[in-house]
Structure formats: C-alpha cells, structure tokens
CSV table of C-alpha atoms in Angstrom, one decimal:
chain,number,residue,atom,x,y,z
A,1,MET,CA,168.9,-250.1,-175.4
A,2,PHE,CA,172.0,-251.5,-176.9
A,3,CYS,CA,174.8,-249.0,-176.6
A,4,ARG,CA,176.1,-248.1,-180.0
A,5,LEU,CA,178.5,-245.4,-179.0
A,6,CYS,CA,180.2,-243.8,-181.9
A,7,THR,CA,183.7,-245.0,-181.7
A,8,LEU,CA,184.7,-244.9,-185.3
A,9,SER,CA,184.9,-248.7,-185.3
A,10,LYS,CA,184.8,-250.5,-188.6
A,11,GLY,CA,181.6,-252.3,-187.6
A,12,LEU,CA,179.8,-249.0,-187.7
A,13,LEU,CA,181.4,-246.9,-190.4
A,14,ALA,CA,182.8,-249.4,-192.9
A,15,PRO,CA,179.5,-250.9,-194.1
A,16,SER,CA,178.2,-247.7,-195.6
A,17,ARG,CA,181.5,-247.0,-197.3
A,18,GLY,CA,181.4,-250.5,-198.7
A,19,LEU,CA,177.9,-250.0,-200.0
A,20,ALA,CA,178.9,-246.7,-201.6
A,21,GLN,CA,181.8,-248.5,-203.4
A,22,GLY,CA,179.4,-251.1,-204.7
A,23,SER,CA,178.2,-248.8,-207.5
A,24,GLN,CA,180.5,-246.7,-209.7
A,25,ASN,CA,177.6,-244.9,-211.4
A,26,PRO,CA,176.9,-241.6,-209.6
A,27,GLU,CA,173.3,-241.9,-210.6
A,28,LYS,CA,173.0,-245.3,-208.9
A,29,GLN,CA,174.7,-243.9,-205.8
A,30,ARG,CA,171.9,-241.4,-205.5
A,31,VAL,CA,173.7,-238.3,-204.3
A,32,PHE,CA,171.1,-235.6,-203.3
A,33,HIS,CA,171.4,-232.1,-201.9
A,34,ILE,CA,169.6,-230.6,-198.9
A,35,HIS,CA,168.4,-227.6,-200.9
A,36,GLU,CA,165.2,-227.5,-202.9
A,37,GLY,CA,165.3,-228.2,-206.6
A,38,LYS,CA,166.0,-231.1,-209.0
A,39,HIS,CA,168.5,-232.8,-206.8
A,40,GLY,CA,166.9,-231.8,-203.5
A,41,PHE,CA,166.0,-234.8,-201.4
A,42,ARG,CA,162.8,-233.3,-200.0
A,43,ASP,CA,161.6,-232.6,-203.5
A,44,LYS,CA,162.4,-236.2,-204.3
A,45,LEU,CA,160.2,-237.3,-201.4
A,46,ARG,CA,157.3,-235.2,-202.7
A,47,GLU,CA,157.8,-236.7,-206.1
A,48,ILE,CA,157.7,-240.3,-204.8
A,49,VAL,CA,154.6,-239.6,-202.7
A,50,GLY,CA,152.8,-237.2,-205.0
A,51,ALA,CA,152.5,-234.7,-202.2
A,52,SER,CA,151.3,-231.2,-202.9
A,53,THR,CA,153.5,-228.2,-202.3
A,54,ASN,CA,150.5,-225.9,-201.4
A,55,TRP,CA,148.3,-226.5,-198.4
A,56,ARG,CA,145.2,-225.7,-200.5
A,57,ASP,CA,145.9,-228.6,-202.8
A,58,HIS,CA,146.6,-231.3,-200.1
A,59,VAL,CA,143.0,-232.7,-200.1
A,60,LYS,CA,143.2,-233.3,-203.9
A,61,ALA,CA,146.7,-234.9,-203.5
A,62,MET,CA,145.4,-237.3,-200.8
A,63,GLU,CA,142.5,-238.3,-203.0
A,64,GLU,CA,144.8,-239.2,-205.8
A,65,ARG,CA,146.8,-241.5,-203.4
A,66,LYS,CA,143.7,-243.6,-202.9
A,67,LEU,CA,144.1,-244.9,-206.5
A,68,LEU,CA,147.5,-246.5,-205.5
A,69,HIS,CA,145.9,-249.2,-203.3
A,70,SER,CA,146.1,-251.7,-206.2
A,71,PHE,CA,149.9,-251.6,-206.1
A,72,LEU,CA,150.0,-252.8,-202.5
A,73,ALA,CA,151.2,-256.4,-202.0
A,74,ALA,CA,148.9,-258.9,-200.5
A,75,SER,CA,151.9,-260.5,-198.7
A,76,GLN,CA,155.6,-260.0,-198.4
A,77,LYS,CA,156.3,-263.1,-200.5
A,78,GLY,CA,154.9,-261.2,-203.5
A,79,LEU,CA,157.6,-258.5,-203.2
A,80,PRO,CA,161.1,-258.9,-204.8
A,81,PRO,CA,164.0,-258.9,-202.3
A,82,ARG,CA,166.3,-255.9,-202.2
A,83,ARG,CA,170.0,-255.5,-201.3
A,84,MET,CA,171.3,-253.0,-198.8
A,85,LYS,CA,173.1,-251.1,-201.6
A,86,ASP,CA,169.7,-250.6,-203.3
A,87,SER,CA,168.6,-248.2,-200.5
A,88,TYR,CA,172.0,-246.6,-200.0
A,89,ILE,CA,172.0,-242.8,-200.6
A,90,GLU,CA,174.1,-239.8,-199.8
A,91,VAL,CA,172.9,-236.3,-199.1
A,92,LEU,CA,175.2,-233.2,-199.2
A,93,LEU,CA,174.6,-230.2,-197.0
A,94,PRO,CA,177.0,-227.7,-198.6
A,95,LEU,CA,177.4,-225.2,-195.8
A,96,GLY,CA,180.9,-224.4,-197.0
A,97,SER,CA,180.4,-224.3,-200.7
A,98,GLN,CA,177.0,-222.6,-200.5
A,99,PRO,CA,177.2,-220.2,-197.6
A,100,GLU,CA,173.6,-218.9,-198.2
A,101,LEU,CA,172.4,-222.1,-196.5
A,102,ARG,CA,174.4,-221.4,-193.4
A,103,GLU,CA,171.9,-219.0,-191.8
A,104,LYS,CA,169.3,-221.7,-191.3
A,105,TYR,CA,171.8,-224.0,-189.5
A,106,LEU,CA,173.7,-221.3,-187.5
A,107,THR,CA,173.7,-220.8,-183.7
A,108,VAL,CA,174.7,-217.5,-182.1
A,109,GLN,CA,177.9,-219.3,-180.9
A,110,ASN,CA,178.9,-220.0,-184.6
A,111,THR,CA,178.2,-223.7,-184.4
A,112,VAL,CA,175.6,-225.9,-186.2
A,113,ARG,CA,172.1,-226.3,-184.8
A,114,PHE,CA,171.5,-229.9,-183.8
A,115,GLY,CA,167.8,-229.4,-184.1
A,116,ARG,CA,168.1,-228.8,-187.8
A,117,ILE,CA,170.2,-232.0,-188.1
A,118,LEU,CA,167.4,-234.0,-186.4
A,119,GLU,CA,165.0,-232.7,-189.1
A,120,ASP,CA,167.4,-233.8,-191.9
A,121,LEU,CA,167.9,-237.2,-190.4
A,122,ASP,CA,164.2,-237.8,-190.2
A,123,SER,CA,163.6,-236.9,-193.8
A,124,LEU,CA,166.6,-238.9,-194.9
A,125,GLY,CA,165.4,-242.0,-193.1
A,126,VAL,CA,162.0,-241.8,-194.9
A,127,LEU,CA,163.7,-241.4,-198.3
A,128,ILE,CA,166.0,-244.4,-197.7
A,129,CYS,CA,163.0,-246.6,-197.0
A,130,TYR,CA,161.3,-245.4,-200.2
A,131,MET,CA,164.4,-246.4,-202.1
A,132,HIS,CA,164.3,-249.9,-200.6
A,133,ASN,CA,160.6,-250.3,-201.6
A,134,LYS,CA,160.8,-248.6,-205.0
A,135,ILE,CA,158.3,-249.9,-207.6
A,136,HIS,CA,159.6,-249.2,-211.1
A,137,SER,CA,156.2,-249.6,-212.8
A,138,ALA,CA,154.6,-246.9,-210.6
A,139,LYS,CA,155.5,-243.2,-210.7
A,140,MET,CA,154.3,-242.8,-207.1
A,141,SER,CA,154.8,-245.1,-204.2
A,142,PRO,CA,151.7,-246.8,-202.7
A,143,LEU,CA,153.4,-246.8,-199.3
A,144,SER,CA,153.2,-244.2,-196.6
A,145,ILE,CA,156.6,-244.4,-194.7
A,146,VAL,CA,156.5,-242.9,-191.3
A,147,THR,CA,159.0,-242.7,-188.4
A,148,ALA,CA,158.1,-245.0,-185.6
A,149,LEU,CA,161.2,-244.7,-183.3
A,150,VAL,CA,164.5,-242.9,-183.0
A,151,ASP,CA,166.3,-245.8,-181.5
A,152,ARG,CA,169.6,-244.1,-180.9
A,153,ILE,CA,171.8,-241.2,-182.0
A,154,ASP,CA,175.4,-241.1,-180.7
A,155,MET,CA,177.9,-238.3,-181.2
A,156,CYS,CA,181.5,-238.7,-182.2
A,157,LYS,CA,184.5,-236.7,-181.1
A,158,LYS,CA,184.4,-234.4,-184.1
A,159,SER,CA,183.7,-230.7,-184.2
A,160,LEU,CA,180.9,-229.3,-186.4
A,161,SER,CA,181.8,-226.1,-188.2
A,162,PRO,CA,179.1,-224.1,-190.0
A,163,GLU,CA,181.7,-223.3,-192.7
A,164,GLN,CA,182.4,-226.8,-193.9
A,165,ASP,CA,180.3,-229.1,-196.0
A,166,ILE,CA,178.4,-231.9,-194.3
A,167,LYS,CA,177.5,-235.3,-195.8
A,168,PHE,CA,174.8,-237.8,-194.7
A,169,SER,CA,174.7,-241.4,-195.8
A,170,GLY,CA,172.5,-244.3,-194.9
A,171,HIS,CA,170.7,-247.5,-195.9
A,172,VAL,CA,168.2,-250.0,-194.7
A,173,SER,CA,169.9,-252.4,-192.2
A,174,TRP,CA,167.1,-254.7,-191.1
A,175,VAL,CA,163.6,-255.5,-192.4
A,176,GLY,CA,160.6,-257.1,-190.8
A,177,LYS,CA,157.2,-257.6,-192.4
A,178,THR,CA,156.0,-254.0,-192.2
A,179,SER,CA,158.9,-252.2,-190.5
A,180,MET,CA,162.5,-251.3,-191.3
A,181,GLU,CA,165.6,-250.3,-189.4
A,182,VAL,CA,167.7,-247.6,-191.0
A,183,LYS,CA,171.4,-246.9,-190.2
A,184,MET,CA,172.6,-243.3,-191.0
A,185,HIS,CA,175.9,-241.6,-190.6
A,186,MET,CA,176.9,-238.0,-190.7
A,187,PHE,CA,180.3,-236.7,-191.7
A,188,GLN,CA,181.9,-233.3,-192.1
A,189,LEU,CA,184.7,-232.1,-194.4
A,190,HIS,CA,188.0,-231.8,-192.5
A,191,ASP,CA,191.4,-231.5,-194.3
A,192,ASN,CA,189.7,-232.6,-197.6
A,193,GLU,CA,188.3,-235.7,-196.0
A,194,PHE,CA,184.8,-236.4,-194.6
A,195,SER,CA,185.3,-237.3,-190.9
A,196,PRO,CA,182.6,-239.1,-188.8
A,197,VAL,CA,180.3,-236.9,-186.6
A,198,LEU,CA,177.4,-239.1,-185.6
A,199,ASP,CA,175.7,-242.5,-186.0
A,200,ALA,CA,171.9,-242.8,-186.0
A,201,THR,CA,169.5,-245.7,-185.9
A,202,PHE,CA,165.8,-245.1,-186.8
A,203,VAL,CA,162.9,-247.5,-187.1
A,204,MET,CA,160.4,-246.8,-189.8
A,205,VAL,CA,157.0,-248.4,-190.6
A,206,ALA,CA,155.1,-248.8,-193.8
A,207,ARG,CA,151.5,-247.9,-194.0
A,208,ASP,CA,149.0,-248.1,-196.9
A,209,SER,CA,148.6,-245.3,-199.4
A,210,GLU,CA,146.2,-243.4,-197.2
A,211,ASN,CA,148.2,-244.0,-194.0
A,212,LYS,CA,145.4,-246.0,-192.4
A,213,GLY,CA,146.8,-249.5,-192.0
A,214,PRO,CA,150.0,-251.5,-192.2
A,215,ALA,CA,151.6,-252.5,-195.5
A,216,PHE,CA,154.2,-255.1,-196.4
A,217,VAL,CA,157.8,-254.1,-197.3
A,218,ASN,CA,160.3,-255.7,-199.6
A,219,PRO,CA,162.4,-258.4,-197.9
A,220,LEU,CA,166.2,-257.9,-197.5
A,221,THR,CA,168.7,-260.1,-199.1
A,222,LEU,CA,172.2,-260.2,-197.6
A,223,GLU,CA,175.3,-260.4,-199.8
A,224,SER,CA,178.3,-260.6,-197.4
A,225,PRO,CA,179.2,-261.6,-193.9
A,226,GLU,CA,179.5,-257.9,-193.1
A,227,GLU,CA,175.8,-257.4,-194.1
A,228,GLU,CA,174.8,-260.5,-192.2
A,229,GLU,CA,176.3,-258.9,-189.1
A,230,ILE,CA,174.5,-255.6,-189.7
A,231,PHE,CA,171.2,-257.5,-190.0
A,232,ARG,CA,172.0,-259.6,-186.9
A,233,GLN,CA,172.5,-256.4,-185.0
A,234,GLY,CA,169.1,-255.2,-186.2
A,235,GLU,CA,167.5,-258.4,-184.8
A,236,LEU,CA,169.3,-257.8,-181.5
A,237,ASN,CA,168.1,-254.2,-181.4
A,238,LYS,CA,164.6,-255.3,-181.9
A,239,GLY,CA,164.9,-257.9,-179.0
A,240,THR,CA,166.4,-255.2,-176.8
A,241,ARG,CA,163.6,-252.8,-177.5
A,242,VAL,CA,161.0,-255.4,-176.6
A,243,ALA,CA,162.9,-256.3,-173.4
A,244,PHE,CA,163.3,-252.6,-172.5
A,245,SER,CA,159.5,-252.0,-173.0
A,246,PHE,CA,158.7,-255.1,-170.9
A,247,MET,CA,160.8,-253.8,-168.0
A,248,SER,CA,159.2,-250.3,-168.2
A,249,LEU,CA,158.5,-248.7,-164.9
A,250,LEU,CA,155.0,-248.1,-166.1
A,251,LYS,CA,154.5,-251.9,-166.2
A,252,MET,CA,156.8,-253.4,-163.6
A,253,ALA,CA,158.1,-252.4,-160.2
A,254,PRO,CA,161.7,-251.2,-159.9
A,255,THR,CA,164.4,-253.8,-159.2
A,256,ALA,CA,165.6,-254.4,-155.6
A,257,GLU,CA,168.8,-252.4,-156.3
A,258,GLU,CA,166.8,-249.5,-157.7
A,259,ARG,CA,164.4,-249.5,-154.7
A,260,THR,CA,167.3,-249.4,-152.3
A,261,ALA,CA,168.9,-246.5,-154.2
A,262,ILE,CA,165.7,-244.5,-154.0
A,263,HIS,CA,165.2,-245.2,-150.3
A,264,GLU,CA,168.8,-244.0,-149.6
A,265,MET,CA,168.0,-240.8,-151.5
A,266,PHE,CA,164.9,-240.4,-149.4
A,267,LEU,CA,166.9,-240.8,-146.2
A,268,ASN,CA,169.4,-238.2,-147.3
A,269,THR,CA,166.6,-235.7,-147.5
A,270,LEU,CA,165.3,-236.2,-144.0
A,271,ASP,CA,165.7,-233.2,-141.7
A,272,PRO,CA,168.1,-234.3,-138.9
A,273,LYS,CA,166.4,-231.8,-136.5
A,274,THR,CA,162.9,-233.4,-136.7
A,275,VAL,CA,163.6,-236.9,-138.2
A,276,SER,CA,160.1,-236.9,-139.7
A,277,PHE,CA,158.9,-238.5,-142.8
A,278,ARG,CA,157.2,-235.2,-143.8
A,279,SER,CA,160.1,-232.9,-143.1
A,280,ARG,CA,162.4,-232.9,-146.1
A,281,VAL,CA,165.6,-230.9,-146.8
A,282,LEU,CA,167.9,-230.9,-149.7
A,283,PRO,CA,171.5,-232.1,-149.3
A,284,PRO,CA,174.3,-229.7,-150.3
A,285,ASN,CA,174.6,-229.0,-154.1
A,286,ALA,CA,171.2,-230.5,-154.9
A,287,VAL,CA,168.0,-229.4,-156.6
A,288,TRP,CA,164.5,-230.7,-156.3
A,289,MET,CA,163.4,-232.4,-159.6
A,290,GLU,CA,160.2,-230.3,-159.6
A,291,ASN,CA,162.3,-227.1,-159.8
A,292,SER,CA,164.1,-228.2,-163.0
A,293,LYS,CA,161.0,-227.9,-165.4
A,294,LEU,CA,160.5,-225.7,-168.4
A,295,LYS,CA,157.4,-225.7,-170.7
A,296,SER,CA,156.5,-224.4,-174.1
A,297,LEU,CA,153.5,-224.1,-176.4
A,298,ASP,CA,153.5,-224.2,-180.2
A,299,ILE,CA,150.6,-223.8,-182.7
A,300,CYS,CA,151.1,-226.4,-185.4
A,301,HIS,CA,150.8,-224.4,-188.7
A,302,PRO,CA,150.5,-225.9,-192.2
A,303,GLN,CA,154.1,-224.8,-192.9
A,304,GLU,CA,155.4,-227.6,-190.6
A,305,ARG,CA,153.4,-230.4,-192.3
A,306,ASN,CA,155.1,-233.4,-193.8
A,307,ILE,CA,154.3,-235.1,-197.1
A,308,PHE,CA,151.3,-236.8,-195.5
A,309,ASN,CA,149.9,-233.5,-194.2
A,310,ARG,CA,150.6,-234.3,-190.6
A,311,ILE,CA,153.1,-232.3,-188.5
A,312,PHE,CA,156.7,-233.2,-189.6
A,313,GLY,CA,158.4,-235.5,-187.1
A,314,GLY,CA,161.6,-233.7,-187.5
A,315,PHE,CA,159.9,-230.4,-186.4
A,316,LEU,CA,158.7,-232.1,-183.3
A,317,MET,CA,162.2,-233.4,-182.5
A,318,ARG,CA,163.7,-230.0,-183.1
A,319,LYS,CA,161.3,-228.2,-180.8
A,320,ALA,CA,161.7,-230.9,-178.1
A,321,TYR,CA,165.5,-230.8,-178.4
A,322,GLU,CA,165.7,-227.0,-178.2
A,323,LEU,CA,163.5,-227.0,-175.0
A,324,GLY,CA,165.6,-229.8,-173.6
A,325,TRP,CA,168.8,-227.9,-174.3
A,326,ALA,CA,167.4,-224.8,-172.6
A,327,THR,CA,166.4,-226.9,-169.6
A,328,ALA,CA,169.9,-228.4,-169.3
A,329,CYS,CA,171.4,-224.9,-169.7
A,330,ASN,CA,169.2,-223.4,-167.1
A,331,PHE,CA,169.9,-226.3,-164.7
A,332,GLY,CA,173.6,-226.5,-165.1
A,333,GLY,CA,174.4,-222.8,-165.4
A,334,SER,CA,176.6,-223.2,-168.4
A,335,ARG,CA,176.3,-224.3,-172.0
A,336,PRO,CA,175.4,-227.9,-172.4
A,337,PHE,CA,176.4,-230.1,-175.4
A,338,ILE,CA,174.5,-233.1,-176.8
A,339,VAL,CA,176.0,-236.5,-176.2
A,340,ALA,CA,173.2,-238.9,-177.2
A,341,VAL,CA,169.5,-239.1,-178.2
A,342,ASP,CA,167.7,-242.2,-177.1
A,343,ASP,CA,164.4,-244.0,-177.5
A,344,ILE,CA,162.1,-241.4,-179.1
A,345,MET,CA,158.8,-243.2,-179.7
A,346,PHE,CA,156.3,-241.6,-182.0
A,347,GLN,CA,153.0,-242.7,-180.3
A,348,LYS,CA,150.5,-240.6,-182.2
A,349,PRO,CA,150.6,-238.4,-185.3
A,350,VAL,CA,150.2,-234.6,-184.7
A,351,GLU,CA,147.5,-233.0,-186.8
A,352,VAL,CA,147.9,-229.6,-188.5
A,353,GLY,CA,146.2,-227.0,-186.3
A,354,SER,CA,147.0,-228.8,-183.0
A,355,LEU,CA,148.3,-227.0,-179.9
A,356,LEU,CA,151.6,-228.7,-179.1
A,357,PHE,CA,152.5,-228.7,-175.4
A,358,LEU,CA,156.1,-229.6,-174.4
A,359,SER,CA,157.2,-230.2,-170.8
A,360,SER,CA,160.9,-230.7,-170.1
A,361,GLN,CA,162.7,-231.6,-166.9
A,362,VAL,CA,166.0,-232.9,-165.6
A,363,CYS,CA,165.4,-236.4,-164.3
A,364,PHE,CA,169.0,-237.7,-163.6
A,365,THR,CA,172.4,-236.1,-163.2
A,366,GLN,CA,175.9,-237.5,-162.8
A,367,GLY,CA,179.1,-235.5,-162.7
A,368,ASN,CA,178.9,-233.2,-165.8
A,369,TYR,CA,176.0,-235.1,-167.3
A,370,ILE,CA,172.4,-234.1,-167.5
A,371,GLN,CA,169.6,-236.5,-168.5
A,372,VAL,CA,166.6,-234.5,-169.8
A,373,ARG,CA,163.1,-235.9,-170.5
A,374,VAL,CA,160.8,-234.0,-172.7
A,375,HIS,CA,157.1,-235.0,-172.8
A,376,SER,CA,155.0,-233.9,-175.8
A,377,GLU,CA,151.2,-233.8,-175.9
A,378,VAL,CA,148.6,-232.2,-178.2
A,379,ALA,CA,145.1,-230.8,-177.9
A,380,SER,CA,142.9,-229.8,-180.9
A,381,LEU,CA,141.5,-226.3,-181.1
A,382,GLN,CA,138.0,-227.8,-180.6
A,383,ASP,CA,138.8,-230.4,-178.0
A,384,LYS,CA,140.7,-229.5,-174.8
A,385,GLU,CA,141.6,-233.2,-174.1
A,386,HIS,CA,145.4,-233.7,-174.1
A,387,MET,CA,147.0,-236.7,-175.7
A,388,THR,CA,150.6,-237.8,-175.3
A,389,THR,CA,152.4,-238.0,-178.7
A,390,ASN,CA,156.1,-238.4,-177.8
A,391,VAL,CA,158.6,-238.8,-175.0
A,392,PHE,CA,162.1,-237.6,-175.8
A,393,HIS,CA,165.3,-238.6,-174.0
A,394,PHE,CA,168.4,-236.4,-174.3
A,395,THR,CA,171.8,-236.8,-172.7
A,396,PHE,CA,173.8,-233.6,-172.3
A,397,MET,CA,177.2,-232.8,-171.0
A,398,SER,CA,177.8,-229.4,-169.2
A,399,GLU,CA,181.0,-227.4,-169.2
A,400,LYS,CA,181.2,-227.9,-165.4
A,401,GLU,CA,179.9,-230.3,-162.8
A,402,VAL,CA,176.2,-230.0,-162.2
A,403,PRO,CA,174.1,-230.3,-159.0
A,404,LEU,CA,172.4,-233.6,-158.1
A,405,VAL,CA,168.7,-233.8,-158.8
A,406,PHE,CA,166.4,-235.3,-156.1
A,407,PRO,CA,162.9,-236.6,-156.5
A,408,ARG,CA,160.4,-235.6,-153.9
A,409,THR,CA,157.4,-237.9,-154.8
A,410,TYR,CA,157.1,-241.5,-155.9
A,411,GLY,CA,156.2,-240.5,-159.4
A,412,GLU,CA,159.4,-238.4,-159.6
A,413,SER,CA,161.4,-241.3,-158.2
A,414,MET,CA,160.2,-243.4,-161.2
A,415,LEU,CA,161.2,-240.6,-163.6
A,416,TYR,CA,164.6,-240.6,-161.9
A,417,LEU,CA,165.1,-244.3,-162.3
A,418,ASP,CA,163.9,-244.1,-166.0
A,419,GLY,CA,166.4,-241.3,-166.6
A,420,GLN,CA,169.2,-243.4,-164.9
A,421,ARG,CA,168.3,-246.4,-167.2
A,422,HIS,CA,168.6,-244.3,-170.3
A,423,PHE,CA,171.9,-242.7,-169.1
A,424,SER,CA,173.2,-246.2,-168.4
A,425,SER,CA,172.4,-247.4,-171.9
A,426,MET,CA,175.7,-245.8,-172.8
A,427,SER,CA,178.5,-248.3,-172.4
A,428,ALA,CA,180.8,-245.6,-170.9
A,429,PRO,CA,180.6,-241.9,-170.3
A,430,VAL,CA,181.8,-239.9,-173.3
A,431,THR,CA,184.7,-237.5,-172.8
A,432,LEU,CA,184.2,-234.7,-175.2
A,433,LYS,CA,185.9,-231.4,-175.3
A,434,LYS,CA,184.0,-228.2,-175.7
A,435,ASP,CA,185.1,-227.5,-179.3
A,436,HIS,CA,184.1,-231.1,-180.3
A,437,LEU,CA,180.4,-230.8,-179.4
A,438,ILE,CA,177.2,-229.6,-181.0
A,439,GLU,CA,174.8,-227.0,-179.7
A,440,PRO,CA,171.1,-226.5,-180.5
C-alpha cells in the first residue's frame, strides 16, 4: 500500500478545505449531524435508498427498490460528469455542544472510542458516493453503494477529547466505471479551530437497486491542477492495490530476503543443547505467535443491519477493532493506541442472523509497535460451514516496548511476513505521545 501518513501536508488537507470554500451556500455545502433527525446523515441515507426503519418492513422496502431498475444507466457515457465539490459534505459530531451524545463514544479512560469512529466513517463514505451519483429526477437512488475496501486510515498527532466537537469531511477523489475512491478527514475543535485527527481512504462500489450486480457511476470531471493530482493519486492507489494483491503470500513465494529472515528466526529458536530441528526454544523476551490469539463470537441481530438489510460494515469493523485492541493490550501488558488501519477487504456480505466468528492474533512486533491481524468468518444458523468475510490489519503502539513474536510453523511464518509487509507500508514509524492517541 502507498503510505499516506497523516503529516498535515497541504496535499492531504487543503483539497477538502478548497472544496468547502467552493460553495458559499450552506445548503450546498451539505452540513449534516451524526444524530438522528432532519439533519442526521444516517436518516439522509435511508431517505436516498428508501430503506425501512423497522425490520418487519424490510421485505416490502426491498420490493419497492426493484422498480428503480429503469433509472440505471446502460453505460457510463450516458451519465453526466460530476465535480469533486458536488460530493463534498461535512458531518458534525457535537460531543461538546451536545453532551448527551458523549456516552456512546466514551471509553472508561475518558477518551473517544475509535470503533465508533470507524462506524461513522463507513456511513459517511456511502453518503458521499450517493451525493456524487445523485439523480435529481428520482426521489430514491437506483444504486446500492457498498464498501469494498478500507484502503488506509492514518492517525495524526492530535488528541481526541470526548468533550470537544468533532467534524468529518470528505468527497469522491477517483472514479472508475463501477467503483469510487473516497477521501475523508476528521478534525476536532481545539482553541476555536478544527485541527486534523485522521485521514481515511475508502473504496466503494456501485451495485444495482437490488444489490445483485454491478452498476455504472457518474464520471468525474477535474477543475484544477490540485484535483488532477488527487485523481492521479487515486490511480496510483489502484495500481498499488493490484500489485500488492499480485504479490500476496497466498499466491507467490516470499522474496529471497524474506526467506532468509524467516530462516534466521528459525535458527534462533533451536535448542543449543540438542541442536535438533524438532527441539525449539524461545529466545529471551519473545512469545510464540500461537500464544497471542484471542477469539470472540457475535450473533448478528437485525439491530446491526445496514440500509440494505445486511450487517453494517462499520459494526464489523468496530467489533474487529475492539478485539484487536484487546489482543494488543493482552500481548503488550499496557494500553495500546491505534496508529493505522490498513487494507480491510470486504469479501462477502454478512447476513442478518449469522454467527460472526472473529479470531485475532499478533503477527509482527517491532519496538513499541504491535501489528494485529483479525480474521472474520460467518456461519448461518442452519449451515455450519464457515466462510471468510473480512481480514483486518491494525497497527498499534504500546506504552512500553513489547516482546518479539516468533512463528513456529510455516503458516505462521507467512502471517509474520504479511504483518511485516503491512507494518512497512508506513513510510516511517509514528512517534505519538500517550495523550495524542485514540483508544477503542
């Protein structure tokens, strides 16, 4: 993955500010609130899709969406191009001005729950894409926009207080035929100014009104050299994702350098008394990878469904993140803090009523850093067959230096190398103080 470490550079933060300034009309700027109601952004999503608010009505709502097929374009050429500012929106999370919201986002350490932030980013990304593809002649959108990939989330050196307002902003930054890249930023009020907290890049895909097949999206027209650079970065991101997938250890053997590193780790675990391939001992300050696991099980109730009556992707991310945080905490022996989220691929939708199995383990460590991999799979109540739905990659930083993690088997060695690759996708380790970081 391309490293897009949040460095407060103008290349990351200025574009969205420029887009906001492009419209002086507050209605055109589309400022929503997190809370439910007229200006709530999740209610806006339900309005666009025509989703039901009650589980008992969801079948009827989905039947009504079948009538929207006639609004789908036969090709992308039949759709009008849109500007980046057309999809730009802001969402306010008024933790400071509306303290009744605070409880939902509060940790026991009086910080903001990052799992809740993941849920908000997922919903925001979907709404941004609907704004890009808005059809003025239709009350409801014929498209089903779903999250395909969380490409990257990088944290900035800014503290998150549960007592100050938070603002999200974002817009479509790249468009293919049926997919879109969305850039999102998060800020928190500090000394009467919104300071950067994180940058996120999501990839969303468009499906037909019944979410059964791909659908075309509006092309993107570029209005400035700055927007051309944003779009070019989106093209580079796509190429990098393809290359990263091609080099996957599930498809190709490790590089010569990686094979040498794994062999050296193996040699370091040989018992000097027996010098046998079967006799393995841990070096000082090390832990076997198999002893770093934690697991959880959730029943996917209707309450956690999205507007298409599948389990909300943000809910899956929150549960995976919280298990990953607990794994890093248990492994490092102190509170860990999130540094980056990388390469979350949504492989299969999760149906309401499924059993959700999450398995988390530490797969790479370096200094104070812990790379955690969370594997998600589901099984229906009728069928015991398990299917992988997601793999999550989280980079945490502990308050103190953590033990080395050592693979014992070949499969664990591949997990170790995969974790190392994701950790190395950061251009440089992040130095963040304890009060500058976010907890679960």
